[in-house]
Coordinates of N, CA, C and O and ligand atoms in Angstrom, one line a residue:
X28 N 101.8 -74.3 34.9 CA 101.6 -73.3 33.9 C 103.0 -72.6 33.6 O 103.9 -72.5 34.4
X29 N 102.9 -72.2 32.3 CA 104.7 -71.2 31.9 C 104.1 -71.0 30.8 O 103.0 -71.3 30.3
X30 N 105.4 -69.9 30.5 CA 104.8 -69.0 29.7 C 105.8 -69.8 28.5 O 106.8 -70.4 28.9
X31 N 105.6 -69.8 27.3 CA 106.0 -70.1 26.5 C 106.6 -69.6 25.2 O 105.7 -69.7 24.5
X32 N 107.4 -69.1 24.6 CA 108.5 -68.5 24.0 C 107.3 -68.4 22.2 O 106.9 -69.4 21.6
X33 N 107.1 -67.3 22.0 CA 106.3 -67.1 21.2 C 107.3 -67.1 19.1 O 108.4 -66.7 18.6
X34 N 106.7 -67.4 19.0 CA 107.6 -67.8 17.0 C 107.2 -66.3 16.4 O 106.0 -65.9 16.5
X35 N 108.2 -65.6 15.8 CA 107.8 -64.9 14.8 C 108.1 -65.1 13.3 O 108.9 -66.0 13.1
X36 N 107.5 -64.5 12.3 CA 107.6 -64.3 11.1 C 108.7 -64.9 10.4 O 109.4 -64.7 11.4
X37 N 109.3 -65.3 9.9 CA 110.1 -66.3 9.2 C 110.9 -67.4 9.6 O 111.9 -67.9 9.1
X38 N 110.1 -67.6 11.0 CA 110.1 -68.8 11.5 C 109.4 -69.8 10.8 O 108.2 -69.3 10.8
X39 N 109.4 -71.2 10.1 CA 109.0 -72.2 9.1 C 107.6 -72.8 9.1 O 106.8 -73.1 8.3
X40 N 107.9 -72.9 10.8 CA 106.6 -73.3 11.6 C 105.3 -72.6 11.4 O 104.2 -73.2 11.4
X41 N 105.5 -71.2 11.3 CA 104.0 -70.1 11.0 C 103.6 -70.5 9.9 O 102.5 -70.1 9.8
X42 N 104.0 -71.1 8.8 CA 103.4 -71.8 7.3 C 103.1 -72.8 7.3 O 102.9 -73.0 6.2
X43 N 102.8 -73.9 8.0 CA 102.4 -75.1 8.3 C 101.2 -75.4 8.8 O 100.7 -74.8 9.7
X44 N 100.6 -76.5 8.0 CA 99.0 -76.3 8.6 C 99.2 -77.2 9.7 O 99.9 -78.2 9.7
X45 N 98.1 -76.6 10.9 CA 98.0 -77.6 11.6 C 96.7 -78.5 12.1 O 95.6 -78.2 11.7
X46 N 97.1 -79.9 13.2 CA 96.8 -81.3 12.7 C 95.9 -81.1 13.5 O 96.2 -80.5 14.5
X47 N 94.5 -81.7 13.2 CA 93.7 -81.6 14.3 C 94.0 -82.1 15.4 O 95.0 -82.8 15.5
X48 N 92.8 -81.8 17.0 CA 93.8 -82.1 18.3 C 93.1 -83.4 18.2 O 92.1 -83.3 17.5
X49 N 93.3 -84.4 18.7 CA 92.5 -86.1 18.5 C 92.8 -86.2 20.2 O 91.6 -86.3 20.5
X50 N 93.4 -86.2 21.5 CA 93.2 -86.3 22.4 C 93.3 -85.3 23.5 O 94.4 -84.7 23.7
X51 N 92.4 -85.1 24.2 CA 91.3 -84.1 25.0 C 92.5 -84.7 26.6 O 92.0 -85.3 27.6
X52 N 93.6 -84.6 26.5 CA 94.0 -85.1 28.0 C 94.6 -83.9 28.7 O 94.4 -82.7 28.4
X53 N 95.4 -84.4 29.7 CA 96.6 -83.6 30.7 C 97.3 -82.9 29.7 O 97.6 -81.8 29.8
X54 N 97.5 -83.7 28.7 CA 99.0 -82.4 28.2 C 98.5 -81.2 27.2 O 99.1 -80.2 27.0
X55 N 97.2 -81.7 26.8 CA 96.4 -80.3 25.8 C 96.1 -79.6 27.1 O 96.6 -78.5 27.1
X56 N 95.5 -79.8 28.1 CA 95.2 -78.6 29.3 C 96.3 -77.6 29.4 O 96.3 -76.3 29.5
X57 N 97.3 -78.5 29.5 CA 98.4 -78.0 29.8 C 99.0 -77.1 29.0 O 99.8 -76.4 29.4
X58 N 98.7 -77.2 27.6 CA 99.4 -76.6 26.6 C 98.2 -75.5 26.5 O 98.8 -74.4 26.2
X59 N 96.9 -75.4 26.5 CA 95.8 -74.3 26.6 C 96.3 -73.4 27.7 O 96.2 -72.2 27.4
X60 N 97.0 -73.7 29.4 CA 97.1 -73.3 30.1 C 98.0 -72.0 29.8 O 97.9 -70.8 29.9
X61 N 99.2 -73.0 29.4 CA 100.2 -72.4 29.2 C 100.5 -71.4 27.8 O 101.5 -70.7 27.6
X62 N 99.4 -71.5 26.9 CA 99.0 -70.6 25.5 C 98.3 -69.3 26.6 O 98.6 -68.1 26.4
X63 N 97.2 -69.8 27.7 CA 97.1 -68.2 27.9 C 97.7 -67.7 28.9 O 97.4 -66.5 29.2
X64 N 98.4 -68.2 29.3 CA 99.0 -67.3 30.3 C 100.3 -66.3 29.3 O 100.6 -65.1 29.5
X65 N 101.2 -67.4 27.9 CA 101.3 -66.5 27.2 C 101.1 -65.4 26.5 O 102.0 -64.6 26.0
X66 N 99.5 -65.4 26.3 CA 99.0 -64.5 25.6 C 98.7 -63.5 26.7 O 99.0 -62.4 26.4
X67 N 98.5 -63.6 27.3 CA 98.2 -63.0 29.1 C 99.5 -61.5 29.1 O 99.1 -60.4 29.1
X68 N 100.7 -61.9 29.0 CA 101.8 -61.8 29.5 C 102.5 -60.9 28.3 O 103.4 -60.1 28.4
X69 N 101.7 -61.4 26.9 CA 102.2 -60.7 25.7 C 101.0 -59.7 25.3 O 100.8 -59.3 24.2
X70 N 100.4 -59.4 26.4 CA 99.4 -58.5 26.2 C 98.3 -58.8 24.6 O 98.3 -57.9 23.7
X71 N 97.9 -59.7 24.4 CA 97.1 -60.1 23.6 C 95.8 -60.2 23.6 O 95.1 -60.1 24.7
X72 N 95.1 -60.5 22.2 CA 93.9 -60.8 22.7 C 93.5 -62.3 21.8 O 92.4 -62.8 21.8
X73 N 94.9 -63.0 21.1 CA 94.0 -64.4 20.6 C 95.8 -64.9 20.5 O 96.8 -64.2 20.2
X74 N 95.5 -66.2 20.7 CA 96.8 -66.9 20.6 C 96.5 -68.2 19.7 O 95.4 -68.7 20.0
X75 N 97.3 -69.0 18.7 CA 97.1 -69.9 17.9 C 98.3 -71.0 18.4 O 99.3 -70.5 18.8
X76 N 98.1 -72.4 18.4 CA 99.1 -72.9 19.4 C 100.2 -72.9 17.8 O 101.3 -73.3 18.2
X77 N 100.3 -72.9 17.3 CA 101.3 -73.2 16.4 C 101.7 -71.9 16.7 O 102.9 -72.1 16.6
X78 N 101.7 -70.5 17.1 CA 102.7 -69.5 17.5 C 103.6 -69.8 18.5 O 104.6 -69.1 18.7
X79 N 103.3 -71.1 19.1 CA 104.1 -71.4 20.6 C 104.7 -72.6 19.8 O 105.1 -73.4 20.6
X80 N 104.9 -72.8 18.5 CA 105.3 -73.8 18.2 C 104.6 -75.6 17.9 O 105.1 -76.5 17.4
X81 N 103.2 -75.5 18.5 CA 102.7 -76.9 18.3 C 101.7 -76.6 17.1 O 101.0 -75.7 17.2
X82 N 101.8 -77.3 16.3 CA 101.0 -77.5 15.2 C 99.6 -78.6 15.2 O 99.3 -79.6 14.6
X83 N 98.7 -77.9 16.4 CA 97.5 -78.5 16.6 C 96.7 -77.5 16.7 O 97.0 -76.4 17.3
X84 N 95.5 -77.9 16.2 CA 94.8 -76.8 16.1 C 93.7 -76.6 17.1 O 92.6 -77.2 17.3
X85 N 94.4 -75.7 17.9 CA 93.7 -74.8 19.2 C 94.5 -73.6 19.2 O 95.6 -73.3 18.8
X86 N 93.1 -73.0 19.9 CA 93.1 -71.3 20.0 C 92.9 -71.4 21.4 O 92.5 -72.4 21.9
X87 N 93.5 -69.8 22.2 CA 92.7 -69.1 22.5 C 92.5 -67.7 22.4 O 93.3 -67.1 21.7
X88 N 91.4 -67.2 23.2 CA 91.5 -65.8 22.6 C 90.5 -65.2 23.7 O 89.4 -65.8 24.1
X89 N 90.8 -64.2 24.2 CA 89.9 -63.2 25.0 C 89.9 -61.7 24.4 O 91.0 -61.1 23.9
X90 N 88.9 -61.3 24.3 CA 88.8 -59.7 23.7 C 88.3 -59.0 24.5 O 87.7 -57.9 24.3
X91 N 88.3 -59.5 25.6 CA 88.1 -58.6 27.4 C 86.6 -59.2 27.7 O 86.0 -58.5 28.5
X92 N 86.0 -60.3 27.3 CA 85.0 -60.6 27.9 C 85.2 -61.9 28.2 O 84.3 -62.5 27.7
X93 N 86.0 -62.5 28.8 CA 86.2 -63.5 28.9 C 87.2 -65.0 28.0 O 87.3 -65.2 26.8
X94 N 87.7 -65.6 29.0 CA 88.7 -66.9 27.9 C 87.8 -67.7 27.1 O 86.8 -68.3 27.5
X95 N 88.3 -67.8 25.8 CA 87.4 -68.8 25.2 C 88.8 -69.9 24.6 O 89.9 -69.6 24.2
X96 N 88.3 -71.0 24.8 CA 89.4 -72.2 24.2 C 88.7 -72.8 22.8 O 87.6 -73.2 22.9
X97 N 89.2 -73.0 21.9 CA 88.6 -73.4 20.6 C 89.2 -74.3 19.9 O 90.1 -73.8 19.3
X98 N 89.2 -75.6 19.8 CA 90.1 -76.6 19.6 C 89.2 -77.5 18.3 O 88.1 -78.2 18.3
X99 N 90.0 -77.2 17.4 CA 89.2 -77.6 16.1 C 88.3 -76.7 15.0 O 87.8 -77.1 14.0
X100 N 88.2 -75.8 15.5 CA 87.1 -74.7 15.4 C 86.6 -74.7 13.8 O 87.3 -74.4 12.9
X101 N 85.5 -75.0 13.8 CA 85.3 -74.5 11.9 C 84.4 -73.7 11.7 O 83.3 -73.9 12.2
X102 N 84.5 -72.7 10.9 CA 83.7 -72.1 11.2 C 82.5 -71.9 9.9 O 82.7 -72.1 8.7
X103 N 81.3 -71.6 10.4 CA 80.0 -72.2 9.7 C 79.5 -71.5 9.1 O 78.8 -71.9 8.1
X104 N 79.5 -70.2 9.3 CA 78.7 -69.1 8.6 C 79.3 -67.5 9.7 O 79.6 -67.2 10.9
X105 N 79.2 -66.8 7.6 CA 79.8 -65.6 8.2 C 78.9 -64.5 7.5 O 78.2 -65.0 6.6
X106 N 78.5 -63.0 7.7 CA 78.1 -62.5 7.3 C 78.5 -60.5 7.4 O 78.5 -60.1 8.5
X107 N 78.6 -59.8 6.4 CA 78.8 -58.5 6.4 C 80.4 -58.3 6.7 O 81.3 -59.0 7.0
X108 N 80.3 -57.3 6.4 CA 82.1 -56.7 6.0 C 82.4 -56.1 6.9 O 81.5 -55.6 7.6
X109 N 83.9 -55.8 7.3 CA 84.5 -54.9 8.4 C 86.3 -54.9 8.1 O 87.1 -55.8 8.0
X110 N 86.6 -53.8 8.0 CA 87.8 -53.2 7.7 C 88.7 -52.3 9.2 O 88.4 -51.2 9.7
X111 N 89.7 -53.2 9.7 CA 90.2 -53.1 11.0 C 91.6 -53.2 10.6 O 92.1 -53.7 9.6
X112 N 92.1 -52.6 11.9 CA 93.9 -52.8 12.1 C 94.0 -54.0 12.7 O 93.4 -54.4 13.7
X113 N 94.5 -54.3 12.3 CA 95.3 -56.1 13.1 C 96.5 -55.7 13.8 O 96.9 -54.5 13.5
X114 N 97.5 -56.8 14.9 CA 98.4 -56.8 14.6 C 98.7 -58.3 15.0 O 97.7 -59.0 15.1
X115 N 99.8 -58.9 15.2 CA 100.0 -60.3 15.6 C 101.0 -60.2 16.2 O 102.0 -59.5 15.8
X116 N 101.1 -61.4 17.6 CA 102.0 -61.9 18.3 C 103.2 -62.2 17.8 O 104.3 -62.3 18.3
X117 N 102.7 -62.4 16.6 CA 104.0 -63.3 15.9 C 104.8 -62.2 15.3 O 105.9 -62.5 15.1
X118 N 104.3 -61.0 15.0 CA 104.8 -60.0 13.7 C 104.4 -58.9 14.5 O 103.4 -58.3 14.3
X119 N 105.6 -58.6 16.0 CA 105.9 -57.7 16.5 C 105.6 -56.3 16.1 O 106.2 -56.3 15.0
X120 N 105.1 -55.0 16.4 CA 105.2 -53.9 15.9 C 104.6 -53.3 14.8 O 104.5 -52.1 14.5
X121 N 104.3 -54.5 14.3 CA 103.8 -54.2 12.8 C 101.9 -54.3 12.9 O 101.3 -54.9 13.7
X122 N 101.6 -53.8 12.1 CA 99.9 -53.4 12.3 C 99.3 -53.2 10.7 O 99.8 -52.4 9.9
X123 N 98.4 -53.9 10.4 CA 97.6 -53.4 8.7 C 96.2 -53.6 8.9 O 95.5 -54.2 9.8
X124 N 95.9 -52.9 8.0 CA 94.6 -53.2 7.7 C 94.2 -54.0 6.8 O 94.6 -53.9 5.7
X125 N 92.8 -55.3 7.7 CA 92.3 -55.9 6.9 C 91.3 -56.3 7.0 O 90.7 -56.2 8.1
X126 N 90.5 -57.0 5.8 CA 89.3 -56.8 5.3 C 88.7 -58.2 5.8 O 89.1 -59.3 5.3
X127 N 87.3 -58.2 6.9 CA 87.2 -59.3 7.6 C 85.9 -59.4 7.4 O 85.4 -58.4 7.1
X128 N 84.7 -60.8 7.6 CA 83.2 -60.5 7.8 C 83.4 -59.8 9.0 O 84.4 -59.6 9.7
X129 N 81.9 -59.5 9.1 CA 81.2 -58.3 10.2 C 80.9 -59.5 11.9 O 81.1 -59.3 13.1
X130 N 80.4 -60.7 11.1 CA 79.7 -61.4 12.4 C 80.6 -62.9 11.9 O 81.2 -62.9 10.8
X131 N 80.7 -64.1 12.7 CA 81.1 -65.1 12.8 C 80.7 -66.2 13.4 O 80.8 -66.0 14.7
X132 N 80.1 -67.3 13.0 CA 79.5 -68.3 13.8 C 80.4 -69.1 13.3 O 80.9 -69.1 12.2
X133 N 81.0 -70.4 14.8 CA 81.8 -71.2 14.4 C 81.7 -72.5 15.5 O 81.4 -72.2 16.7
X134 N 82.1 -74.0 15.0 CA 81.6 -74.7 16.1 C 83.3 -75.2 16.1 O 84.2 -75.3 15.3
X135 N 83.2 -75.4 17.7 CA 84.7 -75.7 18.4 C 84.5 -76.5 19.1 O 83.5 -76.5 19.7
X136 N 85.7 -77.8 19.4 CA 85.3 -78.4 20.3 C 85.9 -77.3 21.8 O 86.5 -76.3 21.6
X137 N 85.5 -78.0 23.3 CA 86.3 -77.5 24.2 C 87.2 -78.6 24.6 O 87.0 -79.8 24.3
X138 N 88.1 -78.1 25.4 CA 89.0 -78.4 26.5 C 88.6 -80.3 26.7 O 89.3 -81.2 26.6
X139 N 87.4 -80.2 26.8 CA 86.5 -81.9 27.4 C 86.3 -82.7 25.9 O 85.9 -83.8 25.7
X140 N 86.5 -81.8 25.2 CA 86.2 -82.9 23.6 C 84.4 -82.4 23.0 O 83.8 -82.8 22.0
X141 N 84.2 -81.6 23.8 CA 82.9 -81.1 23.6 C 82.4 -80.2 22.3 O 83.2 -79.3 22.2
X142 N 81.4 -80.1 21.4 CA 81.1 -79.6 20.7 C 80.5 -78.1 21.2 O 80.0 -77.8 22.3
X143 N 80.7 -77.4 20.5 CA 79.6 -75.8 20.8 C 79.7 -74.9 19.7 O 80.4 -74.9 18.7
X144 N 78.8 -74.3 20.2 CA 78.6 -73.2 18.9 C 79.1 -71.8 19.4 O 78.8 -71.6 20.6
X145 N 79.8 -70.8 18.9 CA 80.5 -69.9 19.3 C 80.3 -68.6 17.8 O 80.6 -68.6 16.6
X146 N 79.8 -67.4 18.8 CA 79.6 -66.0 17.6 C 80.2 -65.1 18.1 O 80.6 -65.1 19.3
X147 N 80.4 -64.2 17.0 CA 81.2 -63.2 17.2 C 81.2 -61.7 16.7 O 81.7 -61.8 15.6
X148 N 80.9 -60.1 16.8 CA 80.5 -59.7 15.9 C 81.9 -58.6 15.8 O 82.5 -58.8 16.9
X149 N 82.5 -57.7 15.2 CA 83.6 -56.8 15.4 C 84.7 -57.3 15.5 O 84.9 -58.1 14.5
X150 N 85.6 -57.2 16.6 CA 86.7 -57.6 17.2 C 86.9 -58.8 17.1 O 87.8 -59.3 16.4
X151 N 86.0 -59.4 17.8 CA 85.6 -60.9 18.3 C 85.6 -61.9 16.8 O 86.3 -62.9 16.5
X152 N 84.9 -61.2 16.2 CA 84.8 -62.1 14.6 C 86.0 -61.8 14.1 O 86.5 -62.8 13.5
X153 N 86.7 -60.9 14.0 CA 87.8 -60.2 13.5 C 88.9 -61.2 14.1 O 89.9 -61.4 13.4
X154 N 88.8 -61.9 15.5 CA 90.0 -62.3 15.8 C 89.5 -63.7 16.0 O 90.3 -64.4 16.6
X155 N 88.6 -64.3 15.8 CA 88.1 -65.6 15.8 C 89.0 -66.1 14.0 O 89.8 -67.0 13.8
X156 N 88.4 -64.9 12.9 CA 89.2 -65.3 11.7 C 90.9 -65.3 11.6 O 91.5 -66.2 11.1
X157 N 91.4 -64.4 12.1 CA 92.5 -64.1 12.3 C 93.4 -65.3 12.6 O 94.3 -65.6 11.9
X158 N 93.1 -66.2 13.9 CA 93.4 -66.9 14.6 C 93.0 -68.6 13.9 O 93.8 -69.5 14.0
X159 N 91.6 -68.7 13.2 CA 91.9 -69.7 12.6 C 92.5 -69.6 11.5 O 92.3 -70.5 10.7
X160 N 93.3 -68.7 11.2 CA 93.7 -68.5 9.6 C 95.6 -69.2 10.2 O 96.3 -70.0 9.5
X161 N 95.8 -68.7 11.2 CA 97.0 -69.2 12.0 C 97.2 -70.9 11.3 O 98.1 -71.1 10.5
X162 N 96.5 -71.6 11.9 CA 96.2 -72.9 11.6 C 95.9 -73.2 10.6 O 95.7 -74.4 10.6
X163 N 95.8 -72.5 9.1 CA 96.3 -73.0 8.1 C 97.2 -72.1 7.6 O 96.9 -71.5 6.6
X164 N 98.2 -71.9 8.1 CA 99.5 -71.1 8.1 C 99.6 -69.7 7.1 O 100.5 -69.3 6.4
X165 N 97.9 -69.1 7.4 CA 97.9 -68.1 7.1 C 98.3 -67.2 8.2 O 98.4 -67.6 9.4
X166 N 98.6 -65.4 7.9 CA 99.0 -64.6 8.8 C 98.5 -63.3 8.0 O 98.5 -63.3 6.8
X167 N 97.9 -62.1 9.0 CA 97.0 -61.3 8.7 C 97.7 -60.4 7.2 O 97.1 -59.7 6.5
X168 N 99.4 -60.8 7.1 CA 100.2 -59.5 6.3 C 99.6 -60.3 4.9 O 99.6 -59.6 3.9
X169 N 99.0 -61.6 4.7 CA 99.1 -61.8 3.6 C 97.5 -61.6 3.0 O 97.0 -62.1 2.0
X170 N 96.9 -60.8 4.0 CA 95.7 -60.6 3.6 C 95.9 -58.9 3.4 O 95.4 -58.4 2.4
X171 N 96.3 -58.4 4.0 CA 96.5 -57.1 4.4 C 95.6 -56.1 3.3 O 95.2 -56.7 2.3
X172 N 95.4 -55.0 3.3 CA 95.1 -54.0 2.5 C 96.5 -53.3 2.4 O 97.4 -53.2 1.5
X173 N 96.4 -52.8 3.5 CA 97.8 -51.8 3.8 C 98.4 -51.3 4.6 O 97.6 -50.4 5.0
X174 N 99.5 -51.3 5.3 CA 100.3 -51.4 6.4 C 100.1 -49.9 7.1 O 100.4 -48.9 6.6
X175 N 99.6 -50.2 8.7 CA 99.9 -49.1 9.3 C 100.7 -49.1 10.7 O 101.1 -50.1 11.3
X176 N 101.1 -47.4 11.1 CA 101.7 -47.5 12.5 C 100.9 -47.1 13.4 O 99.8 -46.6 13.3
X177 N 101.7 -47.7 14.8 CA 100.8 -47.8 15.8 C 100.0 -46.3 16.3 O 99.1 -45.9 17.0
X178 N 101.2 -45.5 15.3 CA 100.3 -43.6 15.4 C 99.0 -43.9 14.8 O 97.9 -44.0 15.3
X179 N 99.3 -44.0 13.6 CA 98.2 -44.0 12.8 C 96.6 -44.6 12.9 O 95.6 -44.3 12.2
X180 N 97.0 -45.5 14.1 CA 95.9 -46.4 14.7 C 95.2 -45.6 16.4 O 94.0 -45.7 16.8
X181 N 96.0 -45.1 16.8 CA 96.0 -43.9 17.6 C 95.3 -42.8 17.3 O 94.8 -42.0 18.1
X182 N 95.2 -42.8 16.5 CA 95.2 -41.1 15.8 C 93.6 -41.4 15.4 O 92.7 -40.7 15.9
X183 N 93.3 -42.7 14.3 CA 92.1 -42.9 13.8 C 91.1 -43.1 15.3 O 90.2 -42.3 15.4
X184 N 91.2 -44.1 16.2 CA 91.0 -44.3 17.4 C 90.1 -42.9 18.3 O 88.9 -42.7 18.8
X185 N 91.3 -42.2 18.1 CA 90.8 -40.5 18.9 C 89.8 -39.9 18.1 O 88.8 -39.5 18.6
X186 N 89.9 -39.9 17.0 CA 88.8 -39.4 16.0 C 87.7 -40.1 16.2 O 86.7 -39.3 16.2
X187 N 87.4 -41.4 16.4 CA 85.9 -42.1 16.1 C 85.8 -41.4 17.7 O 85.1 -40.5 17.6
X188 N 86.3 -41.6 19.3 CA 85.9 -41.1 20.4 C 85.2 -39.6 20.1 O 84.1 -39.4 20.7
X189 N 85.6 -38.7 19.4 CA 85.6 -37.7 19.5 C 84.8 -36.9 19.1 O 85.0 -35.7 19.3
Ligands
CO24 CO1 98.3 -63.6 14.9

């Protein structure tokens, strides 16, 4: 496992769609392993392997309940609206708001070449889209509403607690 040196924003590579994965062996483990320990390490919650530079399409992504690996992922049906701050691995510091469904059903293969079905509702759906949008060299600024700071995300945050 290593951690792997993450691409930002006008790097060529983030606009490139990427290729489906066709073999399930040692070196995709390896490259899943090594996607989360960097997302681990960059304090994240979803990683797209084309941020680490490979142009195959696998995710992963934990939003604190566990790793999920999603390798091919399409997704099948979505439903209801939700308006959140993003930010991305790739686009350091920077944070917007954007306009996402509410729930997300999507089938992925795993790790083994395996089919499944995988939902999501908030966060979860929020960063399931996010992340396959990676893989066809979309990035959340180009969806954006409107750019915020990490105060401002703070600040809204303490208000809904409160
Ligand atoms: Co991202």
């Amino acid at each position: 496992m290593a951690i792997r040196k993450i691409v930002t924003l006008g790097d060529d590579v983030l606009r490139k769609k990427s290729r489906p994965v066709v073999k399930f062996d040692e070196k995709l483990w390896q490259l899943l392993d090594d996607m989360k320990d960097t997302m681990i390490k960059a304090d994240g919650v979803g990683l797209a392997a084309v941020q680490v530079g490979v142009l195959r399409r696998a995710i992963v992504i934990d939003v604190g309940d566990g790793l999920i690996e999603l390798i091919n992922p399409e997704i099948i049906e979505t439903s209801g609206e939700q308006e959140g701050s993003e930010g991305c691995l790739s686009l350091p510091g920077r944070y917007g708001i954007v306009k996402r469904p509410n729930y997300v059903k999507l089938r992925a293969q795993n790790r083994k070449g395996q089919w499944r079905l995988y939902e999501g509702t908030e966060l979860k759906a929020r960063c399931f889209c996010h992340e396959i949008d990676h893989l066809d060299g979309i990035v959340y600024k180009d969806k954006e509403i409107k750019e915020v700071t990490a105060e401002e995300i703070l600040a809204d945050r303490k208000g809904k607690d409160d």
